[in-house]
C-alpha atoms as a PDB file:
ATOM      1  CA  ILE A   1     -38.821   1.153  37.377  1.00  0.00           C
ATOM      2  CA  MET A   2     -38.708   1.891  33.661  1.00  0.00           C
ATOM      3  CA  THR A   3     -34.917   1.694  33.390  1.00  0.00           C
ATOM      4  CA  SER A   4     -34.872  -1.592  35.280  1.00  0.00           C
ATOM      5  CA  GLY A   5     -37.586  -2.965  33.010  1.00  0.00           C
ATOM      6  CA  ILE A   6     -35.702  -1.950  29.882  1.00  0.00           C
ATOM      7  CA  ILE A   7     -32.592  -3.722  31.150  1.00  0.00           C
ATOM      8  CA  VAL A   8     -34.435  -6.944  32.018  1.00  0.00           C
ATOM      9  CA  GLU A   9     -36.883  -7.024  29.110  1.00  0.00           C
ATOM     10  CA  GLN A  10     -34.756  -5.647  26.259  1.00  0.00           C
ATOM     11  CA  HIS A  11     -31.027  -5.265  26.859  1.00  0.00           C
ATOM     12  CA  ILE A  12     -30.331  -8.609  28.570  1.00  0.00           C
ATOM     13  CA  PRO A  13     -32.328 -10.785  26.120  1.00  0.00           C
ATOM     14  CA  ASN A  14     -30.700  -8.981  23.186  1.00  0.00           C
ATOM     15  CA  ASN A  15     -27.199  -9.135  24.723  1.00  0.00           C
ATOM     16  CA  ASN A  16     -26.994  -5.377  24.185  1.00  0.00           C
ATOM     17  CA  MET A  17     -23.853  -4.545  26.175  1.00  0.00           C
ATOM     18  CA  ASP A  18     -23.899  -0.851  25.263  1.00  0.00           C
ATOM     19  CA  GLY A  19     -27.501  -0.666  26.450  1.00  0.00           C
ATOM     20  CA  ILE A  20     -26.714  -2.601  29.615  1.00  0.00           C
ATOM     21  CA  ILE A  21     -23.784  -0.341  30.478  1.00  0.00           C
ATOM     22  CA  GLY A  22     -25.626   2.900  29.715  1.00  0.00           C
ATOM     23  CA  SER A  23     -28.844   1.877  31.419  1.00  0.00           C
ATOM     24  CA  THR A  24     -26.990   0.617  34.483  1.00  0.00           C
ATOM     25  CA  GLU A  25     -25.284   3.995  34.849  1.00  0.00           C
ATOM     26  CA  THR A  26     -28.666   5.727  34.489  1.00  0.00           C
ATOM     27  CA  LEU A  27     -30.226   3.338  37.001  1.00  0.00           C
ATOM     28  CA  VAL A  28     -27.506   3.932  39.597  1.00  0.00           C
ATOM     29  CA  THR A  29     -27.889   7.702  39.184  1.00  0.00           C
ATOM     30  CA  LYS A  30     -31.658   7.480  39.644  1.00  0.00           C
ATOM     31  CA  VAL A  31     -31.444   5.107  42.602  1.00  0.00           C
ATOM     32  CA  THR A  32     -28.871   7.188  44.449  1.00  0.00           C
ATOM     33  CA  SER A  33     -31.147  10.216  44.158  1.00  0.00           C
ATOM     34  CA  LEU A  34     -33.802   8.391  46.208  1.00  0.00           C
ATOM     35  CA  ASN A  35     -33.719   9.162  49.911  1.00  0.00           C
ATOM     36  CA  GLU A  36     -35.967  10.085  52.822  1.00  0.00           C
ATOM     37  CA  SER A  37     -36.618  13.538  51.401  1.00  0.00           C
ATOM     38  CA  THR A  38     -37.928  12.095  48.126  1.00  0.00           C
ATOM     39  CA  ILE A  39     -40.456   9.778  49.774  1.00  0.00           C
ATOM     40  CA  PRO A  40     -43.949  10.956  48.780  1.00  0.00           C
ATOM     41  CA  ALA A  41     -45.944  12.686  51.519  1.00  0.00           C
ATOM     42  CA  GLU A  42     -48.757  10.137  51.271  1.00  0.00           C
ATOM     43  CA  VAL A  43     -46.427   7.362  52.490  1.00  0.00           C
ATOM     44  CA  LYS A  44     -44.600   9.316  55.219  1.00  0.00           C
ATOM     45  CA  GLY A  45     -46.291   7.082  57.821  1.00  0.00           C
ATOM     46  CA  GLN A  46     -44.474   4.132  56.278  1.00  0.00           C
ATOM     47  CA  GLN A  47     -41.194   5.980  55.905  1.00  0.00           C
ATOM     48  CA  GLU A  48     -39.136   3.617  58.052  1.00  0.00           C
ATOM     49  CA  ALA A  49     -40.253   0.573  56.054  1.00  0.00           C
ATOM     50  CA  MET A  50     -39.700   2.369  52.777  1.00  0.00           C
ATOM     51  CA  VAL A  51     -36.177   3.441  53.803  1.00  0.00           C
ATOM     52  CA  LYS A  52     -35.379  -0.248  54.420  1.00  0.00           C
ATOM     53  CA  GLU A  53     -36.742  -1.106  50.983  1.00  0.00           C
ATOM     54  CA  LEU A  54     -34.619   1.643  49.426  1.00  0.00           C
ATOM     55  CA  ALA A  55     -31.532   0.201  51.122  1.00  0.00           C
ATOM     56  CA  GLN A  56     -32.173  -3.084  49.305  1.00  0.00           C
ATOM     57  CA  VAL A  57     -32.668  -1.198  46.044  1.00  0.00           C
ATOM     58  CA  TYR A  58     -29.328   0.636  46.539  1.00  0.00           C
ATOM     59  CA  LYS A  59     -27.567  -2.637  47.289  1.00  0.00           C
ATOM     60  CA  LEU A  60     -28.911  -4.396  44.198  1.00  0.00           C
ATOM     61  CA  ALA A  61     -28.084  -1.433  41.944  1.00  0.00           C
ATOM     62  CA  ALA A  62     -24.525  -1.350  43.331  1.00  0.00           C
ATOM     63  CA  LEU A  63     -24.153  -5.093  42.740  1.00  0.00           C
ATOM     64  CA  MET A  64     -25.389  -4.643  39.179  1.00  0.00           C
ATOM     65  CA  LYS A  65     -22.869  -1.851  38.562  1.00  0.00           C
ATOM     66  CA  ASP A  66     -20.058  -3.976  40.011  1.00  0.00           C
ATOM     67  CA  CYS A  67     -21.026  -6.953  37.833  1.00  0.00           C
ATOM     68  CA  CYS A  68     -21.330  -4.696  34.805  1.00  0.00           C
ATOM     69  CA  ASP A  69     -17.837  -3.292  35.420  1.00  0.00           C
ATOM     70  CA  LYS A  70     -16.462  -6.836  35.727  1.00  0.00           C
ATOM     71  CA  LYS A  71     -18.443  -8.063  32.683  1.00  0.00           C
ATOM     72  CA  ASP A  72     -20.031 -10.688  34.985  1.00  0.00           C
ATOM     73  CA  MET A  73     -23.306 -11.040  33.099  1.00  0.00           C
ATOM     74  CA  GLU A  74     -24.362 -14.221  34.891  1.00  0.00           C
ATOM     75  CA  ASN A  75     -24.622 -12.498  38.276  1.00  0.00           C
ATOM     76  CA  TYR A  76     -25.699  -9.224  36.646  1.00  0.00           C
ATOM     77  CA  LYS A  77     -28.814 -10.951  35.291  1.00  0.00           C
ATOM     78  CA  ILE A  78     -29.651 -12.309  38.737  1.00  0.00           C
ATOM     79  CA  HIS A  79     -29.314  -8.898  40.405  1.00  0.00           C
ATOM     80  CA  ALA A  80     -31.169  -7.108  37.601  1.00  0.00           C
ATOM     81  CA  THR A  81     -34.095  -9.510  37.878  1.00  0.00           C
ATOM     82  CA  GLU A  82     -34.154  -9.136  41.671  1.00  0.00           C
ATOM     83  CA  LEU A  83     -34.050  -5.344  41.394  1.00  0.00           C
ATOM     84  CA  SER A  84     -36.845  -5.267  38.843  1.00  0.00           C
ATOM     85  CA  ALA A  85     -39.030  -7.398  41.111  1.00  0.00           C
ATOM     86  CA  LYS A  86     -38.139  -5.301  44.180  1.00  0.00           C
ATOM     87  CA  LEU A  87     -39.014  -2.038  42.391  1.00  0.00           C
ATOM     88  CA  LYS A  88     -42.378  -3.445  41.307  1.00  0.00           C
ATOM     89  CA  GLU A  89     -43.036  -4.597  44.862  1.00  0.00           C
ATOM     90  CA  VAL A  90     -42.130  -1.181  46.325  1.00  0.00           C
ATOM     91  CA  SER A  91     -44.277   0.574  43.751  1.00  0.00           C
ATOM     92  CA  GLU A  92     -47.280  -1.653  44.397  1.00  0.00           C
ATOM     93  CA  THR A  93     -46.878  -1.501  48.185  1.00  0.00           C
ATOM     94  CA  TYR A  94     -46.167   2.182  48.700  1.00  0.00           C
ATOM     95  CA  LEU A  95     -47.150   4.127  45.624  1.00  0.00           C
END
């Protein structure tokens, strides 16, 4: 959540391309490390729902990386904002 927040709240408003590129790489690494085995024990009963949420998180992170690689900041901003909101929602719902 923190990396996504930094991208949306700091790097995008400041047009910090180095920060956007570096933070996007960090975000993708963190997101791809999330899987069923990393779901906290206290939400195992909601594992199926959380796996679906994680699939959306993976998709948005991949879209961000693709946009970043193409220097498509218009769509990058859209995906970054969606991902930030989705991560907050997942955190509030499950954690």
